[in-house]
Short mmCIF file of C-alpha atoms and ligand atoms in Angstrom, two decimals:
data_model
loop_
_atom_site.label_atom_id
_atom_site.label_comp_id
_atom_site.label_asym_id
_atom_site.label_seq_id
_atom_site.Cartn_x
_atom_site.Cartn_y
_atom_site.Cartn_z
CA MET A 133 32.60 -17.38 -9.46
CA LEU A 134 30.30 -17.75 -6.52
CA ARG A 135 32.89 -16.47 -4.16
CA LYS A 136 33.32 -13.48 -6.35
CA ALA A 137 29.65 -12.79 -6.19
CA PHE A 138 29.60 -13.13 -2.45
CA SER A 139 32.69 -10.98 -1.88
CA ASN A 140 31.32 -7.97 -3.57
CA THR A 141 29.62 -6.93 -0.40
CA ALA A 142 30.99 -3.40 -0.35
CA THR A 143 29.91 -2.91 -3.99
CA ALA A 144 26.48 -4.25 -3.21
CA VAL A 145 26.02 -1.86 -0.35
CA ALA A 146 27.20 1.06 -2.43
CA ILE A 147 24.78 0.17 -5.18
CA VAL A 148 21.95 -0.20 -2.73
CA MET A 149 22.77 3.26 -1.08
CA MET A 150 22.84 4.76 -4.48
CA LEU A 151 19.58 3.33 -5.51
CA THR A 152 17.93 4.23 -2.26
CA ALA A 153 19.13 7.79 -2.60
CA SER A 154 18.18 8.27 -6.21
CA THR A 155 14.74 6.66 -5.88
CA ALA A 156 13.51 8.49 -2.86
CA ARG A 157 10.68 9.81 -4.83
CA ALA A 158 9.95 6.70 -6.80
CA GLN A 159 7.09 4.43 -5.74
CA GLU A 160 8.31 1.28 -3.93
CA VAL A 161 6.38 -1.91 -4.20
CA LEU A 162 6.48 -4.04 -1.01
CA ARG A 163 6.17 -7.78 -1.72
CA ASP A 164 5.30 -10.13 1.04
CA ALA A 165 3.65 -13.61 0.75
CA GLU A 166 1.38 -13.22 3.65
CA THR A 167 0.22 -9.72 2.71
CA GLU A 168 -0.41 -10.78 -0.84
CA ALA A 169 -2.43 -13.88 0.29
CA PHE A 170 -4.50 -11.58 2.51
CA PHE A 171 -5.10 -9.10 -0.32
CA ARG A 172 -6.08 -11.93 -2.53
CA ASP A 173 -8.56 -13.48 -0.22
CA MET A 174 -10.05 -10.19 1.00
CA SER A 175 -10.56 -8.96 -2.58
CA ALA A 176 -11.66 -12.19 -4.48
CA PRO A 177 -15.30 -12.17 -3.52
CA ILE A 178 -15.61 -8.38 -4.29
CA ILE A 179 -14.03 -8.84 -7.71
CA THR A 180 -16.27 -11.77 -8.44
CA ALA A 181 -19.36 -9.72 -7.45
CA ALA A 182 -18.13 -7.08 -9.81
CA GLY A 183 -18.30 -9.54 -12.59
CA LEU A 184 -14.53 -9.63 -13.06
CA ASP A 185 -12.09 -12.57 -12.76
CA PRO A 186 -9.92 -12.37 -9.61
CA LYS A 187 -7.06 -13.74 -11.69
CA ASN A 188 -7.07 -10.36 -13.61
CA VAL A 189 -7.24 -7.90 -10.82
CA ASP A 190 -4.01 -7.27 -8.78
CA VAL A 191 -3.72 -5.57 -5.38
CA VAL A 192 -0.29 -4.16 -4.84
CA LEU A 193 1.20 -2.74 -1.63
CA LEU A 194 3.19 0.36 -1.76
CA ASN A 195 5.64 1.67 0.76
CA ASP A 196 4.00 5.04 1.26
CA GLY A 197 2.81 6.57 4.63
CA GLU A 198 0.04 8.65 2.96
CA ILE A 199 -3.41 7.19 3.55
CA ASN A 200 -4.29 6.35 0.08
CA ALA A 201 -5.24 3.85 -2.53
CA PHE A 202 -5.62 4.24 -6.26
CA VAL A 203 -5.86 2.55 -9.61
CA ALA A 204 -3.32 2.72 -12.37
CA GLY A 205 -2.70 0.80 -15.48
CA GLY A 206 -5.64 -1.50 -16.34
CA GLN A 207 -6.91 -3.53 -13.40
CA THR A 208 -4.38 -2.92 -10.67
CA VAL A 209 -5.36 -1.39 -7.25
CA TYR A 210 -2.47 0.12 -5.40
CA VAL A 211 -2.84 0.28 -1.56
CA ASN A 212 -0.45 2.40 0.46
CA SER A 213 1.10 1.07 3.74
CA GLY A 214 -0.32 4.17 5.35
CA LEU A 215 -3.81 2.96 4.60
CA ILE A 216 -3.17 -0.43 6.21
CA GLY A 217 -1.80 1.48 9.22
CA ALA A 218 -4.89 3.76 9.48
CA ALA A 219 -7.37 0.82 9.11
CA ASP A 220 -8.48 -1.25 12.11
CA HIS A 221 -10.52 -3.86 10.35
CA ALA A 222 -10.15 -5.94 7.20
CA GLU A 223 -13.67 -4.74 6.34
CA GLU A 224 -12.24 -1.12 6.06
CA VAL A 225 -9.63 -2.33 3.50
CA GLN A 226 -12.36 -4.12 1.67
CA GLY A 227 -14.55 -0.98 1.59
CA VAL A 228 -11.80 1.04 0.10
CA PHE A 229 -10.94 -1.79 -2.36
CA ALA A 230 -14.50 -2.00 -3.48
CA HIS A 231 -14.56 1.77 -4.25
CA GLU A 232 -11.36 1.57 -6.22
CA LEU A 233 -12.75 -1.41 -8.03
CA GLY A 234 -15.82 0.96 -8.80
CA HIS A 235 -13.23 3.16 -10.71
CA ILE A 236 -11.96 0.26 -12.66
CA VAL A 237 -15.30 -0.98 -13.68
CA GLY A 238 -16.40 2.51 -14.45
CA GLY A 239 -13.45 2.92 -16.79
CA HIS A 240 -12.09 5.94 -14.89
CA SER A 241 -8.56 4.75 -14.84
CA ILE A 242 -8.06 4.45 -18.46
CA ARG A 243 -7.17 8.08 -19.24
CA GLY A 244 -3.94 8.04 -17.36
CA GLY A 245 -1.79 5.03 -17.84
CA GLU A 246 -3.16 3.47 -20.99
CA GLY A 247 -2.87 0.05 -19.46
CA THR A 248 0.85 0.29 -18.81
CA ARG A 249 2.16 -0.26 -15.35
CA PRO A 250 3.91 2.51 -13.68
CA ALA A 251 7.54 2.06 -13.05
CA MET A 252 8.35 1.15 -9.58
CA ALA A 253 11.04 -0.36 -7.31
CA ILE A 254 10.30 -3.75 -5.91
CA THR A 255 11.26 -4.78 -2.41
CA LEU A 256 10.70 -8.09 -0.67
CA LEU A 257 9.65 -7.79 2.79
CA SER A 258 11.61 -10.91 3.39
CA LEU A 259 14.77 -9.17 2.40
CA LEU A 260 13.88 -5.57 3.35
CA LEU A 261 16.54 -5.43 5.87
CA GLY A 262 19.00 -6.22 3.09
CA ALA A 263 21.13 -3.00 3.28
CA ALA A 264 21.43 -3.19 7.09
CA ALA A 265 22.19 -6.95 6.92
CA ALA A 266 24.96 -6.38 4.28
CA ALA A 267 26.51 -3.49 6.27
CA ALA A 268 26.52 -5.97 9.23
CA GLY A 269 28.63 -8.42 7.26
CA SER A 270 25.88 -10.78 5.75
CA PRO A 271 27.03 -10.62 2.13
CA GLU A 272 24.79 -10.58 -0.78
CA ALA A 273 21.64 -9.77 1.35
CA GLY A 274 22.55 -6.28 0.23
CA LEU A 275 20.66 -6.87 -2.88
CA GLY A 276 17.40 -6.68 -1.05
CA ILE A 277 16.54 -3.52 -2.94
CA PHE A 278 16.15 -3.49 -6.62
CA MET A 279 15.35 -0.66 -8.99
CA ALA A 280 12.57 -1.18 -11.30
CA GLY A 281 12.96 1.97 -13.38
CA GLU A 282 14.14 5.53 -13.02
CA THR A 283 10.77 7.32 -13.38
CA ALA A 284 8.45 7.81 -10.47
CA ALA A 285 4.96 6.43 -10.92
CA GLU A 286 3.14 8.59 -13.36
CA GLY A 287 -0.68 9.12 -12.94
CA LYS A 288 -0.44 8.39 -9.27
CA TYR A 289 -2.62 11.34 -8.37
CA LEU A 290 -5.26 10.96 -10.98
CA ALA A 291 -8.07 13.12 -9.48
CA PHE A 292 -11.62 11.86 -10.04
CA SER A 293 -14.59 14.10 -10.67
CA ARG A 294 -17.49 14.11 -8.31
CA ALA A 295 -19.64 12.24 -10.80
CA GLN A 296 -16.89 9.51 -11.05
CA GLU A 297 -16.77 9.39 -7.22
CA ALA A 298 -20.51 8.92 -6.95
CA THR A 299 -20.34 6.22 -9.55
CA ALA A 300 -17.56 4.36 -7.69
CA ASP A 301 -19.40 4.70 -4.45
CA ALA A 302 -22.60 3.23 -5.83
CA ALA A 303 -20.55 0.46 -7.52
CA SER A 304 -18.78 -0.37 -4.18
CA VAL A 305 -22.28 -0.77 -2.40
CA LYS A 306 -23.32 -3.20 -5.23
CA PHE A 307 -20.05 -5.20 -5.05
CA LEU A 308 -19.96 -5.50 -1.30
CA SER A 309 -23.55 -6.48 -1.22
CA GLY A 310 -23.11 -9.03 -3.91
CA ALA A 311 -20.09 -10.41 -1.94
CA GLY A 312 -22.17 -10.49 1.33
CA ILE A 313 -19.86 -8.21 2.99
CA SER A 314 -21.14 -5.42 5.42
CA GLY A 315 -20.43 -1.81 4.41
CA ARG A 316 -19.65 -0.95 7.99
CA GLY A 317 -16.02 -0.92 7.21
CA SER A 318 -16.37 1.35 4.27
CA VAL A 319 -18.46 3.87 6.26
CA SER A 320 -16.13 3.82 9.28
CA PHE A 321 -13.12 4.23 7.22
CA PHE A 322 -14.47 7.20 5.31
CA GLU A 323 -15.68 8.71 8.60
CA LYS A 324 -12.16 8.26 9.92
CA LEU A 325 -10.82 10.12 6.96
CA GLN A 326 -13.27 12.92 7.57
CA ASN A 327 -12.32 13.24 11.22
CA MET A 328 -8.65 13.45 10.23
CA GLU A 329 -9.71 16.10 7.69
CA PHE A 330 -11.30 18.10 10.59
CA ARG A 331 -8.57 17.50 12.99
CA TYR A 332 -5.64 18.47 10.69
CA GLY A 333 -7.29 21.08 8.63
CA PHE A 334 -7.69 19.09 5.34
CA ARG A 335 -5.01 18.18 2.96
CA ARG A 336 -1.55 19.27 3.70
CA THR A 337 -0.36 19.70 0.09
CA ALA A 338 -2.24 19.92 -3.18
CA ASP A 339 -1.48 16.34 -4.15
CA ASP A 340 -1.69 14.82 -0.70
CA GLU A 341 -3.72 11.92 0.56
CA PHE A 342 -6.91 10.16 -0.32
CA TYR A 343 -8.98 13.36 -0.63
CA SER A 344 -7.16 14.78 -3.57
CA THR A 345 -7.73 11.50 -5.60
CA HIS A 346 -11.10 10.93 -4.13
CA PRO A 347 -12.76 14.26 -3.15
CA MET A 348 -14.80 13.44 -0.03
CA THR A 349 -17.78 15.50 0.81
CA ALA A 350 -20.40 15.30 3.65
CA ASP A 351 -23.23 14.56 1.34
CA ARG A 352 -21.21 11.79 -0.40
CA LEU A 353 -20.65 10.20 2.93
CA ALA A 354 -24.30 10.51 3.87
CA THR A 355 -25.48 8.93 0.59
CA LEU A 356 -23.02 6.08 0.98
CA LYS A 357 -24.10 5.39 4.47
CA ASP A 358 -27.67 5.35 3.53
CA ALA A 359 -27.21 2.94 0.81
CA PHE A 360 -25.09 0.63 2.97
CA GLU A 361 -27.62 0.68 5.88
CA HIS A 362 -30.35 -0.54 3.63
CA ASP A 363 -28.29 -3.44 2.46
CA PRO A 364 -29.07 -6.91 3.79
CA ALA A 365 -25.39 -7.45 4.54
CA TRP A 366 -25.08 -4.41 6.78
CA ALA A 367 -25.61 -6.30 9.95
CA LYS A 368 -23.54 -9.43 8.93
CA PRO A 369 -20.66 -10.07 11.31
CA GLU A 370 -17.14 -9.57 10.22
CA ASP A 371 -15.17 -12.59 9.00
CA PRO A 372 -13.05 -13.56 12.14
CA ASP A 373 -10.35 -15.40 10.15
CA LEU A 374 -9.84 -12.52 7.73
CA GLN A 375 -9.75 -10.07 10.62
CA ARG A 376 -7.20 -12.15 12.42
CA ARG A 377 -5.02 -12.27 9.30
CA PHE A 378 -5.50 -8.41 8.70
CA LEU A 379 -4.15 -7.75 12.25
CA ARG A 380 -1.11 -9.84 11.61
CA VAL A 381 -0.33 -8.05 8.27
CA LYS A 382 -0.91 -4.60 9.86
CA ALA A 383 1.46 -5.49 12.76
CA LYS A 384 4.11 -7.02 10.46
CA LEU A 385 4.15 -3.91 8.29
CA TYR A 386 4.42 -1.70 11.28
CA GLY A 387 7.29 -3.73 12.63
CA TYR A 388 9.04 -3.82 9.22
CA LEU A 389 8.58 0.01 8.49
CA ALA A 390 8.67 1.80 11.73
CA GLU A 391 11.67 2.64 13.90
CA PRO A 392 12.14 -0.17 16.44
CA GLN A 393 11.46 2.18 19.34
CA GLN A 394 8.22 3.16 17.85
CA THR A 395 7.27 -0.50 17.39
CA LEU A 396 8.00 -1.27 21.08
CA VAL A 397 5.71 1.64 21.95
CA ALA A 398 2.86 0.39 19.71
CA TYR A 399 3.32 -3.20 20.59
CA PRO A 400 4.81 -3.07 24.12
CA GLU A 401 6.35 -6.23 25.71
CA TYR A 402 3.49 -6.96 27.92
CA LEU A 403 1.26 -7.75 24.85
CA ASN A 404 1.29 -11.36 24.21
CA ASP A 405 -0.84 -11.76 21.13
CA ILE A 406 0.42 -12.93 17.85
CA PRO A 407 0.46 -9.51 16.20
CA ALA A 408 2.53 -8.08 19.02
CA HIS A 409 4.98 -10.89 18.79
CA TYR A 410 5.12 -10.39 15.12
CA ALA A 411 5.77 -6.63 15.26
CA ARG A 412 8.39 -6.90 17.94
CA ALA A 413 10.19 -9.70 16.04
CA TYR A 414 10.78 -7.15 13.23
CA ALA A 415 11.84 -4.48 15.67
CA TYR A 416 14.45 -6.68 17.47
CA HIS A 417 15.62 -8.04 14.06
CA LYS A 418 16.23 -4.43 12.81
CA GLU A 419 18.23 -3.77 16.02
CA ALA A 420 20.19 -6.97 15.37
CA PHE A 421 18.95 -8.55 18.63
CA MET A 422 18.85 -11.96 17.07
CA ASP A 423 17.94 -13.84 20.27
CA LYS A 424 15.12 -11.53 21.16
CA ALA A 425 13.84 -11.65 17.60
CA LEU A 426 13.90 -15.45 17.71
CA ALA A 427 12.13 -15.51 21.04
CA GLU A 428 9.29 -13.67 19.47
CA THR A 429 9.04 -15.82 16.38
CA ASP A 430 9.21 -18.97 18.70
CA ALA A 431 6.44 -17.54 20.87
CA ILE A 432 4.26 -17.61 17.73
CA LEU A 433 5.42 -21.10 16.75
CA ALA A 434 4.76 -22.46 20.29
CA GLN A 435 1.01 -21.72 19.47
CA ASP A 436 1.23 -23.14 16.02
CA PRO A 437 4.42 -24.97 14.89
CA ASP A 438 3.07 -24.96 11.34
CA ASP A 439 2.63 -21.15 11.09
CA ALA A 440 4.23 -20.79 7.70
CA TYR A 441 4.68 -17.11 7.83
CA ALA A 442 6.26 -17.23 11.42
CA LEU A 443 8.59 -19.88 10.06
CA GLU A 444 9.38 -17.61 7.11
CA LEU A 445 10.31 -14.82 9.41
CA LYS A 446 12.37 -17.08 11.64
CA GLY A 447 14.33 -18.21 8.58
CA GLN A 448 14.83 -14.67 7.55
CA VAL A 449 16.29 -13.71 11.05
CA LEU A 450 18.65 -16.70 11.05
CA LEU A 451 19.60 -16.00 7.41
CA GLU A 452 20.21 -12.27 7.93
CA SER A 453 22.03 -13.01 11.16
CA GLY A 454 24.65 -14.98 9.31
CA ARG A 455 23.21 -18.54 10.02
CA PRO A 456 22.03 -19.73 6.68
CA ILE A 457 22.37 -23.42 7.70
CA ASP A 458 20.03 -22.98 10.63
CA ALA A 459 17.67 -20.96 8.34
CA ILE A 460 17.28 -23.87 6.03
CA PRO A 461 14.88 -26.13 8.15
CA PRO A 462 12.26 -23.35 8.92
CA LEU A 463 12.26 -22.07 5.38
CA ARG A 464 12.00 -25.39 3.87
CA ARG A 465 8.98 -26.14 6.03
CA ALA A 466 7.44 -22.79 5.11
CA VAL A 467 7.85 -23.49 1.43
CA ALA A 468 6.19 -26.89 1.76
CA LEU A 469 3.38 -25.46 3.98
CA THR A 470 2.58 -22.85 1.32
CA ARG A 471 2.94 -25.29 -1.58
CA ASN A 472 6.01 -23.52 -3.02
CA GLN A 473 4.91 -19.93 -2.42
CA ALA A 474 7.33 -18.07 -4.78
CA LEU A 475 8.50 -15.32 -2.46
CA ILE A 476 9.14 -17.74 0.41
CA ALA A 477 10.85 -20.01 -2.04
CA THR A 478 13.14 -17.13 -3.11
CA THR A 479 14.28 -16.60 0.51
CA PHE A 480 14.83 -20.33 0.85
CA GLY A 481 16.79 -20.45 -2.36
CA HIS A 482 18.84 -17.49 -0.94
CA ALA A 483 19.63 -19.38 2.24
CA LEU A 484 20.70 -22.45 0.35
CA LEU A 485 23.11 -20.38 -1.81
CA ALA A 486 24.32 -18.45 1.30
CA THR A 487 25.64 -21.81 2.75
CA GLU A 488 28.14 -21.79 -0.08
CA ASP A 489 27.90 -25.50 0.09
CA ARG A 490 27.70 -26.90 -3.43
CA ALA A 491 25.60 -29.83 -2.18
CA ASN A 492 22.80 -27.38 -1.67
CA PHE A 493 22.89 -25.91 -5.18
CA PRO A 494 20.79 -28.38 -7.07
CA GLU A 495 17.93 -27.83 -4.55
CA ALA A 496 18.41 -24.14 -4.87
CA GLU A 497 18.17 -24.37 -8.57
CA ARG A 498 15.00 -26.44 -8.34
CA VAL A 499 13.35 -24.19 -5.90
CA LEU A 500 14.35 -20.93 -7.78
CA LYS A 501 13.15 -22.36 -11.16
CA ALA A 502 9.82 -23.13 -9.73
CA ALA A 503 9.64 -19.53 -8.14
CA VAL A 504 10.26 -17.84 -11.41
CA VAL A 505 7.70 -19.85 -13.20
CA LYS A 506 4.99 -19.13 -10.71
CA ASP A 507 5.83 -15.45 -9.97
CA HIS A 508 6.38 -13.03 -12.95
CA ASP A 509 7.43 -10.10 -10.81
CA ASN A 510 10.28 -11.48 -8.80
CA PRO A 511 13.74 -10.21 -9.94
CA PHE A 512 15.34 -11.59 -6.81
CA ALA A 513 14.69 -15.11 -7.87
CA TRP A 514 16.27 -14.50 -11.30
CA TYR A 515 19.20 -12.89 -9.68
CA GLU A 516 19.80 -15.98 -7.42
CA LEU A 517 19.27 -18.35 -10.35
CA GLY A 518 21.99 -16.52 -12.25
CA ILE A 519 24.35 -17.08 -9.26
CA VAL A 520 23.53 -20.82 -9.35
CA TYR A 521 24.19 -21.07 -13.08
CA GLU A 522 27.30 -18.99 -12.84
CA ALA A 523 28.65 -21.39 -10.05
CA GLN A 524 27.93 -24.35 -12.37
CA GLY A 525 30.02 -22.75 -15.10
CA ASP A 526 26.82 -22.17 -17.16
CA THR A 527 27.48 -18.71 -18.40
CA PRO A 528 24.86 -18.54 -21.19
CA ARG A 529 22.13 -19.36 -18.84
CA ALA A 530 23.47 -17.09 -16.15
CA ARG A 531 23.42 -14.21 -18.69
CA LEU A 532 19.88 -15.21 -19.67
CA ALA A 533 18.93 -15.07 -16.04
CA SER A 534 20.43 -11.70 -15.73
CA ALA A 535 18.53 -10.52 -18.80
CA GLU A 536 15.33 -11.67 -17.18
CA GLN A 537 16.08 -9.91 -14.04
CA GLU A 538 17.15 -6.59 -15.90
CA GLN A 539 14.15 -6.65 -18.12
CA MET A 540 12.02 -6.84 -15.01
CA GLN A 541 13.83 -3.86 -13.67
CA LEU A 542 13.37 -1.97 -16.90
CA GLN A 543 17.07 -1.99 -17.52
CA TYR A 544 16.70 -2.46 -21.20
CA VAL A 545 20.16 -1.78 -22.45
CA GLU A 546 21.82 -4.22 -20.03
CA ALA A 547 18.97 -6.82 -20.57
CA MET A 548 19.52 -6.57 -24.33
CA ARG A 549 23.23 -7.05 -24.07
CA ASN A 550 22.89 -10.11 -21.81
CA ALA A 551 20.15 -11.72 -23.90
CA GLU A 552 22.10 -11.21 -27.05
CA ALA A 553 25.18 -12.90 -25.42
CA ALA A 554 23.09 -15.70 -24.19
CA GLN A 555 21.43 -16.29 -27.59
CA ALA A 556 24.79 -16.46 -29.35
CA ALA A 557 26.01 -19.14 -26.89
CA LEU A 558 22.88 -21.24 -26.34
CA PRO A 559 21.95 -24.21 -28.74
CA THR A 560 20.00 -22.75 -31.57
CA GLY A 561 16.33 -23.38 -31.51
CA SER A 562 16.31 -24.59 -27.75
CA PRO A 563 13.66 -23.18 -25.46
CA ASP A 564 16.36 -21.10 -23.55
CA TRP A 565 17.61 -19.79 -26.94
CA LEU A 566 14.10 -18.80 -28.03
CA ARG A 567 13.56 -17.04 -24.68
CA ALA A 568 16.89 -15.19 -25.10
CA GLN A 569 15.81 -14.17 -28.56
CA ASP A 570 12.47 -12.92 -27.26
CA ILE A 571 14.02 -10.75 -24.67
CA ALA A 572 16.65 -9.45 -27.07
CA MET A 573 13.93 -8.40 -29.51
CA SER A 574 11.56 -6.75 -27.01
CA THR A 575 14.37 -4.88 -25.24
CA ARG A 576 15.90 -3.80 -28.41
CA ALA A 577 12.51 -2.32 -29.44
CA MET A 578 12.28 -0.59 -26.12
CA VAL A 579 15.76 0.87 -26.42
CA GLU A 580 14.99 2.17 -30.01
CA HIS A 581 11.61 3.55 -28.79
CA LYS A 582 13.39 5.48 -26.02
CA ARG A 583 16.09 6.74 -28.44
CA LYS A 584 13.43 8.04 -30.88
CA LYS A 585 11.60 9.86 -27.99
CA LYS A 586 14.67 11.75 -27.22
ZN1 ZN B 261 -12.61 7.36 -5.60
#
């Protein structure tokens, strides 16, 4: 069974190609352990200052070159990769985040999504090279791209009124002040946007960029600046650790998203800081120069052998270069250092499975089970768990895992079918049986709802 799954490389590549083509317009969520940890830590004090619980506010990274951030569906702030690329300081990202949080607290985001999350594709940074790796003969990695629904994000460009912008600005001043974070980043980022506006003659299309969702005017910027300059936190120095982490995240995203040649221009080989090593590691890995990519990750590890994210990347390079056995030690260490971070654990589980050595399967099952419990937005872990169960001949639980994965990807018909089959075969009343029943019921309701709408 396992072999069958692994030998379906050509099919997997075809599916990935198809999905990629059909979802060119859909929003793509990029998931990465290091980026998400940075988002969490840069946002937590601001969320607390706003009187909300950091557990309830999500910051989600989108693969979108436009310099934008927006709120949609309840308490989620979406940050485009283009915004990270345009920012030079963690404080700038914090300034934008505080403004978006102002929209959430002001209730401005409710009218669009009614609390529902927009449908999006989910991609793991640690598997983003999946399609290329599969084409290069590393089987199963081709499933690095998953669709999470066929519709593009609705309500993406929810334009706010001037009054709402003023409210969000005032709130952002209050929140940053409460968190003891200087408003310099906020002011410099909005000034940067205004300069671009002058240089490029304002927005390129009607629904383009930050301005269209957040109309920016000179008096708005002046008001914001004045308020921040009178705040006691204005002169406070930036948090050096957060800034260090921001530069890593920015470099990693650049290396991951840009053409390798561009990356080598932006982060030339004579630069020896960690962000430069990081960006180049991705560039070389994308070019399938495994030795050069490993030299870059090893340069980071020479400075800190316990750099969990450099270990994660090293493991990814080895895994996607067809060396899963060598990928295991760095990934196992990265998982331990991050106390079982679910996305890293997923890559680790992937490496264990890719060895095709049954002796590694119990550990894969343990690691992946822990990952799906901790992370509720990780279809990859469910997919891999399904492979483990299938290899053990446990078809009912393999189908239940598929149902979990498909439900997450909004494939309700397939999820319903698998959940019903799992329920029929599992011991009545067991926890897995109950879970299968839950999925079967909720997906059936979704399928019927969709049918009625038509
Ligand atoms: Zn706004």
